[in-house]
PDB file of C-alpha atoms in Angstrom:
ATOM      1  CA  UNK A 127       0.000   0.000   0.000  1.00 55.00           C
ATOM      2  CA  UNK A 128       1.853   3.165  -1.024  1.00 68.00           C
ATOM      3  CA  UNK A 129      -0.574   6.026   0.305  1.00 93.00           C
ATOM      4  CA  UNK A 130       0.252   9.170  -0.506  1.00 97.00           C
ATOM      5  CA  UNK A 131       3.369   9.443  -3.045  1.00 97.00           C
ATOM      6  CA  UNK A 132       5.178  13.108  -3.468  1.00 98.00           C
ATOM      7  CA  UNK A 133       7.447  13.604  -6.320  1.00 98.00           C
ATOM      8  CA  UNK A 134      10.575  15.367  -6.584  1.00 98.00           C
ATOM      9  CA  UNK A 135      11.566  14.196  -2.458  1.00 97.00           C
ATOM     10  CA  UNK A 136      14.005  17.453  -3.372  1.00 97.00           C
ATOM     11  CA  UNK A 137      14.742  20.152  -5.802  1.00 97.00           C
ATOM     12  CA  UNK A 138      16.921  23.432  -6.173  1.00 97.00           C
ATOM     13  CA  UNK A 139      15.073  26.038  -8.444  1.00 96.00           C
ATOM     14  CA  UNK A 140      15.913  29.007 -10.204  1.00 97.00           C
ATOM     15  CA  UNK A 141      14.152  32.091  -9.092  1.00 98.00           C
ATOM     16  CA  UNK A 142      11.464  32.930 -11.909  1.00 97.00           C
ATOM     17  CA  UNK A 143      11.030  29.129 -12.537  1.00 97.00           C
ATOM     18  CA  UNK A 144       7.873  27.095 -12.986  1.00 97.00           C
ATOM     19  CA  UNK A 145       8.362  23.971 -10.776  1.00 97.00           C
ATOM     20  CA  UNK A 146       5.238  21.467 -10.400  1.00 98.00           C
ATOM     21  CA  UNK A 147       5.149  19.185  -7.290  1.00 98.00           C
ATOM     22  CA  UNK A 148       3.105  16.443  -7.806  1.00 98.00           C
ATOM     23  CA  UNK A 149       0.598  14.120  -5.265  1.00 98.00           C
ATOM     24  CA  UNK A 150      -0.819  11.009  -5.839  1.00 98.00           C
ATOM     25  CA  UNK A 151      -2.599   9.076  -3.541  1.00 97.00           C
ATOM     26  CA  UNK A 152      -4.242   5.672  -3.752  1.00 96.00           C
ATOM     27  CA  UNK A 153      -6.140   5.514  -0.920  1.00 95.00           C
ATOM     28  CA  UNK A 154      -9.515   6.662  -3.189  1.00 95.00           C
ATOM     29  CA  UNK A 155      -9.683   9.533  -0.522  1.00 95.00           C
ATOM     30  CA  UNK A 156     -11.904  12.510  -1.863  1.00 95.00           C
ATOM     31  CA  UNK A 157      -9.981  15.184  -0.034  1.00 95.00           C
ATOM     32  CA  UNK A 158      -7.076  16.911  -0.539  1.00 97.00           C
ATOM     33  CA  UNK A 159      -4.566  19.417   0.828  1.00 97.00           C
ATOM     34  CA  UNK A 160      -1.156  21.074   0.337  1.00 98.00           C
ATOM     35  CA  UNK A 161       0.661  22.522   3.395  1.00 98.00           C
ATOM     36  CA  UNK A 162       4.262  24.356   3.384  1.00 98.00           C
ATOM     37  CA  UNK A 163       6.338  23.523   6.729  1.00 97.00           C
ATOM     38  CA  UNK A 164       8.933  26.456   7.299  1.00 94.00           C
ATOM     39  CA  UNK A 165      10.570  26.913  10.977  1.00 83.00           C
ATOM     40  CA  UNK A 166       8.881  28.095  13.651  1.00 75.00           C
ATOM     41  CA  UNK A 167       5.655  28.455  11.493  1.00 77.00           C
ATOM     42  CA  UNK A 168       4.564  24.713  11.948  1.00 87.00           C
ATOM     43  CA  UNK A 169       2.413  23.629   9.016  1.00 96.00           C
ATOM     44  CA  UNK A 170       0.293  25.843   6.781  1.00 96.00           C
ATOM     45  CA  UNK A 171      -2.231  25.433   4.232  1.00 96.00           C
ATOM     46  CA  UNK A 172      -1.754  26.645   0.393  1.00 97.00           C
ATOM     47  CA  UNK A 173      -4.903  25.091  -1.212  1.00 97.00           C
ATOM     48  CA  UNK A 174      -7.033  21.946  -0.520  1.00 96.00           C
ATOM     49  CA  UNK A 175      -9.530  20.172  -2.812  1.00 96.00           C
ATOM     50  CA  UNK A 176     -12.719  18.497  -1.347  1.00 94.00           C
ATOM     51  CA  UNK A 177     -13.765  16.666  -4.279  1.00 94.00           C
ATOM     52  CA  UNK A 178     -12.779  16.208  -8.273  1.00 95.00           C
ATOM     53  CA  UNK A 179     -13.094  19.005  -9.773  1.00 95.00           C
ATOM     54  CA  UNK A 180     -13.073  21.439  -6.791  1.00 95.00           C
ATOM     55  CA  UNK A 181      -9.915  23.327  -5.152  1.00 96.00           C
ATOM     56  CA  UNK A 182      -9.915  26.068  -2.647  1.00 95.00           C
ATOM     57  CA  UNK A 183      -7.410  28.803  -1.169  1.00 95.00           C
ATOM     58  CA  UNK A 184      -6.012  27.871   2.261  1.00 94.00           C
ATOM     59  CA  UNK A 185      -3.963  30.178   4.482  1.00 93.00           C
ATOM     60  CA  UNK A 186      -1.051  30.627   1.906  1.00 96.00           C
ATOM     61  CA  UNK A 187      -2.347  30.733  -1.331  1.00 97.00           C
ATOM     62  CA  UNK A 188      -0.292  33.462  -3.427  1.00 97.00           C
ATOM     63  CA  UNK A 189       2.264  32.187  -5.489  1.00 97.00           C
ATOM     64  CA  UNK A 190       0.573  28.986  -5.914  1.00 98.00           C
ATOM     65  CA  UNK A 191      -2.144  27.463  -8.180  1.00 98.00           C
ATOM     66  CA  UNK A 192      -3.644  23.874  -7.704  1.00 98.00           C
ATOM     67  CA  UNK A 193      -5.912  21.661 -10.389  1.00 97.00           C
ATOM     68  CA  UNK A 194      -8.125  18.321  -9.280  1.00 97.00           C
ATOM     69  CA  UNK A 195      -8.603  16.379 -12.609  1.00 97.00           C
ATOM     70  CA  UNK A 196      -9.456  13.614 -11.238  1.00 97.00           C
ATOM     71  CA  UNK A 197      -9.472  11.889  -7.307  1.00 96.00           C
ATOM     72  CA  UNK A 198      -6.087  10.437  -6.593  1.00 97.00           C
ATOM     73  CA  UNK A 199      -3.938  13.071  -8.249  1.00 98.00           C
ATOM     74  CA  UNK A 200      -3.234  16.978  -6.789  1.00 98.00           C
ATOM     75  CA  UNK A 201      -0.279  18.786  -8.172  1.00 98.00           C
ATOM     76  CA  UNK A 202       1.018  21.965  -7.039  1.00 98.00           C
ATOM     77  CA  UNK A 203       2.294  24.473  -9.254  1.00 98.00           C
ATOM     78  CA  UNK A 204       4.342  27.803  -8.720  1.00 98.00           C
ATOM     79  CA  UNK A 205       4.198  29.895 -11.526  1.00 95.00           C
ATOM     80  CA  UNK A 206       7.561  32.044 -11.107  1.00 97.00           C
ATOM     81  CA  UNK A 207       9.470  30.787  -8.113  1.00 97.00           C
ATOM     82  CA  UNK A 208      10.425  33.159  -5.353  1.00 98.00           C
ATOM     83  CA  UNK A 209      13.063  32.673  -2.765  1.00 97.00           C
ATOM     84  CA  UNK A 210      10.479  33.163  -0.139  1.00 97.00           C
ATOM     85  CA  UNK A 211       8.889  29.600  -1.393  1.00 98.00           C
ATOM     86  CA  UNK A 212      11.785  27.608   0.238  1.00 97.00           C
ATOM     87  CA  UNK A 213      10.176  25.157   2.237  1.00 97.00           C
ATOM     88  CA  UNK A 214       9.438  21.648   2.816  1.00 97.00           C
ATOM     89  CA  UNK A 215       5.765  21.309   0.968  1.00 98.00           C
ATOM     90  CA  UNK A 216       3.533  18.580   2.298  1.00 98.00           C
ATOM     91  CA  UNK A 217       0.749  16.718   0.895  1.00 98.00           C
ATOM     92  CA  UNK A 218      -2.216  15.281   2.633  1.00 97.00           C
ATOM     93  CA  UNK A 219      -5.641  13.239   1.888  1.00 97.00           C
ATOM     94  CA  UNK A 220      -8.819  12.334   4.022  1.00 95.00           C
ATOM     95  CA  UNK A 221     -11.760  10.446   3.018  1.00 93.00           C
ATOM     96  CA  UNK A 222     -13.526  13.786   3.756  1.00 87.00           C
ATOM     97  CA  UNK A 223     -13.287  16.992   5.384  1.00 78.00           C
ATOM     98  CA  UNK A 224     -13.279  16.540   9.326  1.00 81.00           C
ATOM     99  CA  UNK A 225     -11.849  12.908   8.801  1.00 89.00           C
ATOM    100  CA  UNK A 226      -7.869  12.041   9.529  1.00 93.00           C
ATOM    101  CA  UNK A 227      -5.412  14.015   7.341  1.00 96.00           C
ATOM    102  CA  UNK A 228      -2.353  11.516   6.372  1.00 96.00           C
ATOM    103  CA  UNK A 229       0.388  12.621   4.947  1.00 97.00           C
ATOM    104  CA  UNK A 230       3.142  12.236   2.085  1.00 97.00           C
ATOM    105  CA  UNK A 231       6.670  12.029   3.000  1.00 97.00           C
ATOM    106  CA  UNK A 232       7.148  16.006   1.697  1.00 97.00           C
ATOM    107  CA  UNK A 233       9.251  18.085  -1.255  1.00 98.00           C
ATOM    108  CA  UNK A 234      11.953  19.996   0.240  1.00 97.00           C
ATOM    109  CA  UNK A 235      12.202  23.201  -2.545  1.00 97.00           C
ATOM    110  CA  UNK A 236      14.934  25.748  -2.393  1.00 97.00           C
ATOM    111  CA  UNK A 237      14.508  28.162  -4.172  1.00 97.00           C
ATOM    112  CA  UNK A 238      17.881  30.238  -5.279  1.00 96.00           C
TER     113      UNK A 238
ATOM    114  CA  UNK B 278     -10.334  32.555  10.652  1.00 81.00           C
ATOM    115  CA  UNK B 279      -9.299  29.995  13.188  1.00 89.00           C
ATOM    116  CA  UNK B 280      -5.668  30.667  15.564  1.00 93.00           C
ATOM    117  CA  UNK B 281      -4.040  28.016  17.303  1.00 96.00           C
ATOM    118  CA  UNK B 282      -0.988  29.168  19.651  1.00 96.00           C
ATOM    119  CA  UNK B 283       0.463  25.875  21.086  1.00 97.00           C
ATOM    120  CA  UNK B 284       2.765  25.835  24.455  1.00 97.00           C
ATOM    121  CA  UNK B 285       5.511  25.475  25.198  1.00 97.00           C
ATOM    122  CA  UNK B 286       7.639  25.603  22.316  1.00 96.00           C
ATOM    123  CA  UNK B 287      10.107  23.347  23.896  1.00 97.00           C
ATOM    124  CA  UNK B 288       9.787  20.413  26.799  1.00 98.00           C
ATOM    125  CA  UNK B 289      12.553  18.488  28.368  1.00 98.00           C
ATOM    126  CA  UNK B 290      11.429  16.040  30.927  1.00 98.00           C
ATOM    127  CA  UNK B 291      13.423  13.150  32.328  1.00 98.00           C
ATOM    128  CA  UNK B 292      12.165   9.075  30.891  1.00 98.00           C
ATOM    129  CA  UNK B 293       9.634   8.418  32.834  1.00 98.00           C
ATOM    130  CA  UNK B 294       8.253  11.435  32.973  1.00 98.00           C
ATOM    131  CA  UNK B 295       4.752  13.137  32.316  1.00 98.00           C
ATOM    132  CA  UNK B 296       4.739  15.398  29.511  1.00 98.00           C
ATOM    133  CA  UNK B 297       1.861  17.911  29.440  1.00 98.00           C
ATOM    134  CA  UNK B 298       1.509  20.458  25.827  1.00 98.00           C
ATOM    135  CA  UNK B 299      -1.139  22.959  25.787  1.00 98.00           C
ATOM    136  CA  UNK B 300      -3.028  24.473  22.830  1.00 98.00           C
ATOM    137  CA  UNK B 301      -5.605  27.530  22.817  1.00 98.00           C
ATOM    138  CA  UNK B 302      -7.809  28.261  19.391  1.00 97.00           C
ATOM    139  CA  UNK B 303     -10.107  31.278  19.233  1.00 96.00           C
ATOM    140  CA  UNK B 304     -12.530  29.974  17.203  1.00 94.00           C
ATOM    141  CA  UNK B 305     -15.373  28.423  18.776  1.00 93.00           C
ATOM    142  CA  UNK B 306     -17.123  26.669  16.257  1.00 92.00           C
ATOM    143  CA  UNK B 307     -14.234  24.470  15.875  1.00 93.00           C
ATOM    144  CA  UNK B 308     -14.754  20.962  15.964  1.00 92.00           C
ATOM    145  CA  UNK B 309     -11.771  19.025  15.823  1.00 94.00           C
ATOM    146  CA  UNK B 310      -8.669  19.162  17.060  1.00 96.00           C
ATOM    147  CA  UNK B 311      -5.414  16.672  16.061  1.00 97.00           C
ATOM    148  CA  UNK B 312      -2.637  15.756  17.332  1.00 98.00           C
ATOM    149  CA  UNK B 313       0.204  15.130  15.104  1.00 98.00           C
ATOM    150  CA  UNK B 314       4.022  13.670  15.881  1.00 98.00           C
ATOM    151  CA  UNK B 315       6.698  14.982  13.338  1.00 97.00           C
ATOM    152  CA  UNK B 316      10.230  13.043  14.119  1.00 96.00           C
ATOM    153  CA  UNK B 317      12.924  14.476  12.268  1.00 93.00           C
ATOM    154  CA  UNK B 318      13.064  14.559   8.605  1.00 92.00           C
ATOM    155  CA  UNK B 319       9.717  12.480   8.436  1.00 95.00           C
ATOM    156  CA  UNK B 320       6.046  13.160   7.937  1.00 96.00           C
ATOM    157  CA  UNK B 321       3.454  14.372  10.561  1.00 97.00           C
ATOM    158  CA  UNK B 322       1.647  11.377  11.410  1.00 97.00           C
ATOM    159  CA  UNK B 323      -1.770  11.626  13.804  1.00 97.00           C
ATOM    160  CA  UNK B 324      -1.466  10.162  17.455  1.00 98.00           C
ATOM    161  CA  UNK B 325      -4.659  11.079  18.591  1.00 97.00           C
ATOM    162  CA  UNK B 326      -7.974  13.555  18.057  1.00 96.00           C
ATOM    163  CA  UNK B 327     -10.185  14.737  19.652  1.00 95.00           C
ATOM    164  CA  UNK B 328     -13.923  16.138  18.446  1.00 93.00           C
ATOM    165  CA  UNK B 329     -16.071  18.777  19.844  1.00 90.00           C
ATOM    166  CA  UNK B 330     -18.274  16.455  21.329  1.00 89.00           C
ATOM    167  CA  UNK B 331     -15.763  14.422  23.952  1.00 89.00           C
ATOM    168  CA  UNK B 332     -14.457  16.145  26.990  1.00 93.00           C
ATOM    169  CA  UNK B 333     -11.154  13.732  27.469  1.00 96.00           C
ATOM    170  CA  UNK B 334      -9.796  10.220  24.748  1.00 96.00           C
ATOM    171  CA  UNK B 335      -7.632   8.153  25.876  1.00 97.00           C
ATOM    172  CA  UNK B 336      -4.699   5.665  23.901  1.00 95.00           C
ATOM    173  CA  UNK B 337      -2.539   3.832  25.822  1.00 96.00           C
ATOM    174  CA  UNK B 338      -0.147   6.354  27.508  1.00 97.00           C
ATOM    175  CA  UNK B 339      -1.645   8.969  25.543  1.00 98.00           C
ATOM    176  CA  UNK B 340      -4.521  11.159  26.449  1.00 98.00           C
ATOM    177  CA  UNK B 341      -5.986  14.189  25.472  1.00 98.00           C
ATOM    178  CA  UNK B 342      -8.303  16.792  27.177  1.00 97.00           C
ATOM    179  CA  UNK B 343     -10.176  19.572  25.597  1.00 97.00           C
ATOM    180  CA  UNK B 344     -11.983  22.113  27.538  1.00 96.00           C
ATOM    181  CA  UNK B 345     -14.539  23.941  25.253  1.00 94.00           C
ATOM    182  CA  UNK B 346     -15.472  26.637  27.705  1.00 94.00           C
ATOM    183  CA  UNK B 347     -11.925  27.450  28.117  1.00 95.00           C
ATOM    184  CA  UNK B 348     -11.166  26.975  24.084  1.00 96.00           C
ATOM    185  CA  UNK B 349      -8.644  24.918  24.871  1.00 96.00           C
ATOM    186  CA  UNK B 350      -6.877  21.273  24.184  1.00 97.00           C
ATOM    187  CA  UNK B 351      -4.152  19.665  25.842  1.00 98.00           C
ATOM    188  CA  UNK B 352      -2.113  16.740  24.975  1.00 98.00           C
ATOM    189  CA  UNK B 353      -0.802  14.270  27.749  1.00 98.00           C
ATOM    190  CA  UNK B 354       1.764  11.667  27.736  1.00 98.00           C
ATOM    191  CA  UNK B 355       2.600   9.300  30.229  1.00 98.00           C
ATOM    192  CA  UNK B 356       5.649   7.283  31.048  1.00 98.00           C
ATOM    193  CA  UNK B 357       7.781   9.130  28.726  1.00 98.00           C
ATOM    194  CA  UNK B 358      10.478   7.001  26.672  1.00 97.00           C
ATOM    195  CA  UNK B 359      13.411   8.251  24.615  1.00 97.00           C
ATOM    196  CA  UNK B 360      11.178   7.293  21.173  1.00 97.00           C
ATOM    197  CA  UNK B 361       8.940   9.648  22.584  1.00 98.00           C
ATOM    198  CA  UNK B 362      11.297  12.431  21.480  1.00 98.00           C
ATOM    199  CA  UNK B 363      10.018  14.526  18.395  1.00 97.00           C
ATOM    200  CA  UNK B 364       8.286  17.624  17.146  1.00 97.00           C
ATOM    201  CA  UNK B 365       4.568  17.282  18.422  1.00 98.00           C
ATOM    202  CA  UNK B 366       2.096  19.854  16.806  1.00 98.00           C
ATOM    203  CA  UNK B 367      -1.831  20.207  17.130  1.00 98.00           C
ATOM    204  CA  UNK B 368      -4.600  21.769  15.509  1.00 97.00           C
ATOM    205  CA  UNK B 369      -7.704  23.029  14.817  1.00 95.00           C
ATOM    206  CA  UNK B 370     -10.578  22.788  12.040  1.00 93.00           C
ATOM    207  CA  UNK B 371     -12.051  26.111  12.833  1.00 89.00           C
ATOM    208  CA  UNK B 372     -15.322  24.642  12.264  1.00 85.00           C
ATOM    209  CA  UNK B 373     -15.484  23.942   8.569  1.00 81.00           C
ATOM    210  CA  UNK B 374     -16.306  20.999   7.043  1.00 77.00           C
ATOM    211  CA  UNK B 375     -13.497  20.891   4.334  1.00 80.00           C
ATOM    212  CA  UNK B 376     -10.882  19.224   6.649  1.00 84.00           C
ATOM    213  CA  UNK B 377      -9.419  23.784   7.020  1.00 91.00           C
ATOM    214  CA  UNK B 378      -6.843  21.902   9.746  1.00 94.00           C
ATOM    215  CA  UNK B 379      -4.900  25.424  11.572  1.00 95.00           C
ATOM    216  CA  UNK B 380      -1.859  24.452  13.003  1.00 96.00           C
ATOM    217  CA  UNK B 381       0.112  25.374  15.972  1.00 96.00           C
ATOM    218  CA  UNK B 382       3.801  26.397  16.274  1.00 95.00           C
ATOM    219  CA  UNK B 383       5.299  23.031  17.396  1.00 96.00           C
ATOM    220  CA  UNK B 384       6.565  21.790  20.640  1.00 97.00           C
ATOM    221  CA  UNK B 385       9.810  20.233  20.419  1.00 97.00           C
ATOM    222  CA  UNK B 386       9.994  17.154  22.659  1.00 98.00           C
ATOM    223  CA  UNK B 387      13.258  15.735  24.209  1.00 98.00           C
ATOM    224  CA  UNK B 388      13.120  12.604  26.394  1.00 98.00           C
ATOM    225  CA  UNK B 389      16.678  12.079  28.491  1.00 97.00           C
ATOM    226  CA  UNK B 390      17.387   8.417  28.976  1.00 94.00           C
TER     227      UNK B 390
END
C-alpha cells in the first residue's frame, strides 16, 4: 500500500522558474490538501480540494495554483518561483473533510 | 479565521516522565482538534484527536483533554520514553467541514534516557 506518493523528495530552483510538485494518492480519498512547513511556522495550508473538480485557497495561497482532474492526483504548481517559497511542501488526503489528514513524506524546494 | 498558539515551544522532561503540551484556538465553532508527531526529517503522522463532542480520549499512555469553555486542548503523555522524542504539533478545524486543519507552532519534545 503506497498512500500518498510526493514527487521530486528534493529540488533546487531558479528564481522565476515554474516547478510542479506532484501528489498522488491511492487511498480513493476525496480530499485533498497542500501545506508548506517552514521553521517556527509549523504547518500551513496553500490550497485543498474536497472533491474532483473542486480546489480552494487555504492560508497561503499566493504564489501557488492547484488543479483536481481527477481523485487520486493533486499537483502543485508555482508559476515564477520566489526565494520566499523555500520550504518543505507537504501533501495530505482524508476520506472527507473533518476525517484524519495523512500525509506524504514532503518536497523539500529551495529556491535560489 | 481559526488561531491556534500551542505551548511550550520546547519540553525536556526526564524518561519516565509526564509530559503535558497545551493548545488555545479562538474559534469556537471548531470541531476538531489533532494531534500530530513529526520526528525528524519524516512526515506528521496523527497520534490522537479529539472532536467537539468528547471532553477527554484516551490511547494507551496517551490522552488528550479539551476544555470547550476554556477553548482549549491539551495533549498528555505518560511514562515518557526516549522514542517519545520529536516535534509534536496540534490543531484546529475552525469549524469547517473541508478538513481547514490550523496548526500550531510546534513543541519540540526531548526525552533524556
Amino acid at each position: 500500500i503506497a498512500g500518498i506518493t510526493q514527487a521530486p523528495t528534493s529540488q533546487i530552483l531558479a528564481a522565476g522558474r515554474r516547478m510542479t510538485l506532484r501528489c498522488t494518492q491511492d487511498m480513493r480519498h476525496n480530499a485533498m490538501y497542500w501545506y508548506r512547513q517552514d521553521l517556527g511556522l509549523g504547518l500551513r495550508l496553500i490550497h485543498y480540494s474536497n472533491t474532483a473538480g473542486t480546489t480552494g485557497k487555504g492560508e497561503v495561497p499566493d504564489g501557488y495554483s492547484v488543479s483536481r482532474a481527477n481523485t487520486d492526483d493533486f499537483p502543485l504548481t508555482l508559476a515564477s518561483a520566489v526565494p520566499s517559497q523555500t520550504s518543505v511542501y507537504f501533501c495530505a488526503s482524508s476520506a472527507g473533510g473533518g476525517d484524519i489528514q495523512y500525509f506524504g513524506a514532503g518536497t523539500r524546494l529551495s529556491v535560489l | 479565521g481559526e488561531n491556534v498558539e500551542q505551548h511550550p515551544s520546547t519540553l525536556s522532561v526526564q524518561e519516565g516522565d509526564s509530559a503535558v503540551i497545551k493548545c488555545t484556538y479562538s474559534d469556537s465553532a471548531s470541531n476538531y482538534f489533532p494531534w500530530y508527531k513529526q520526528e525528524l526529517g519524516k512526515r506528521p503522522q496523527l497520534i490522537i484527536d479529539i472532536r467537539s463532542n468528547v471532553g477527554e480520549k484516551k490511547d494507551q499512555r496517551i490522552a488528550v483533554t479539551l476544555n470547550k469553555t476554556a477553548k482549549h486542548f491539551s495533549l498528555h503523555i505518560t511514562e515518557t520514553q526516549p522514542e517519545d522524542s520529536a516535534v509534536y504539533f496540534c490543531a484546529g478545524d475552525g469549524g469547517t467541514s473541508y478538513g481547514k486543519l490550523t496548526f500550531g507552532q510546534g513543541t519540540i519534545l526531548t526525552v533524556h534516557p
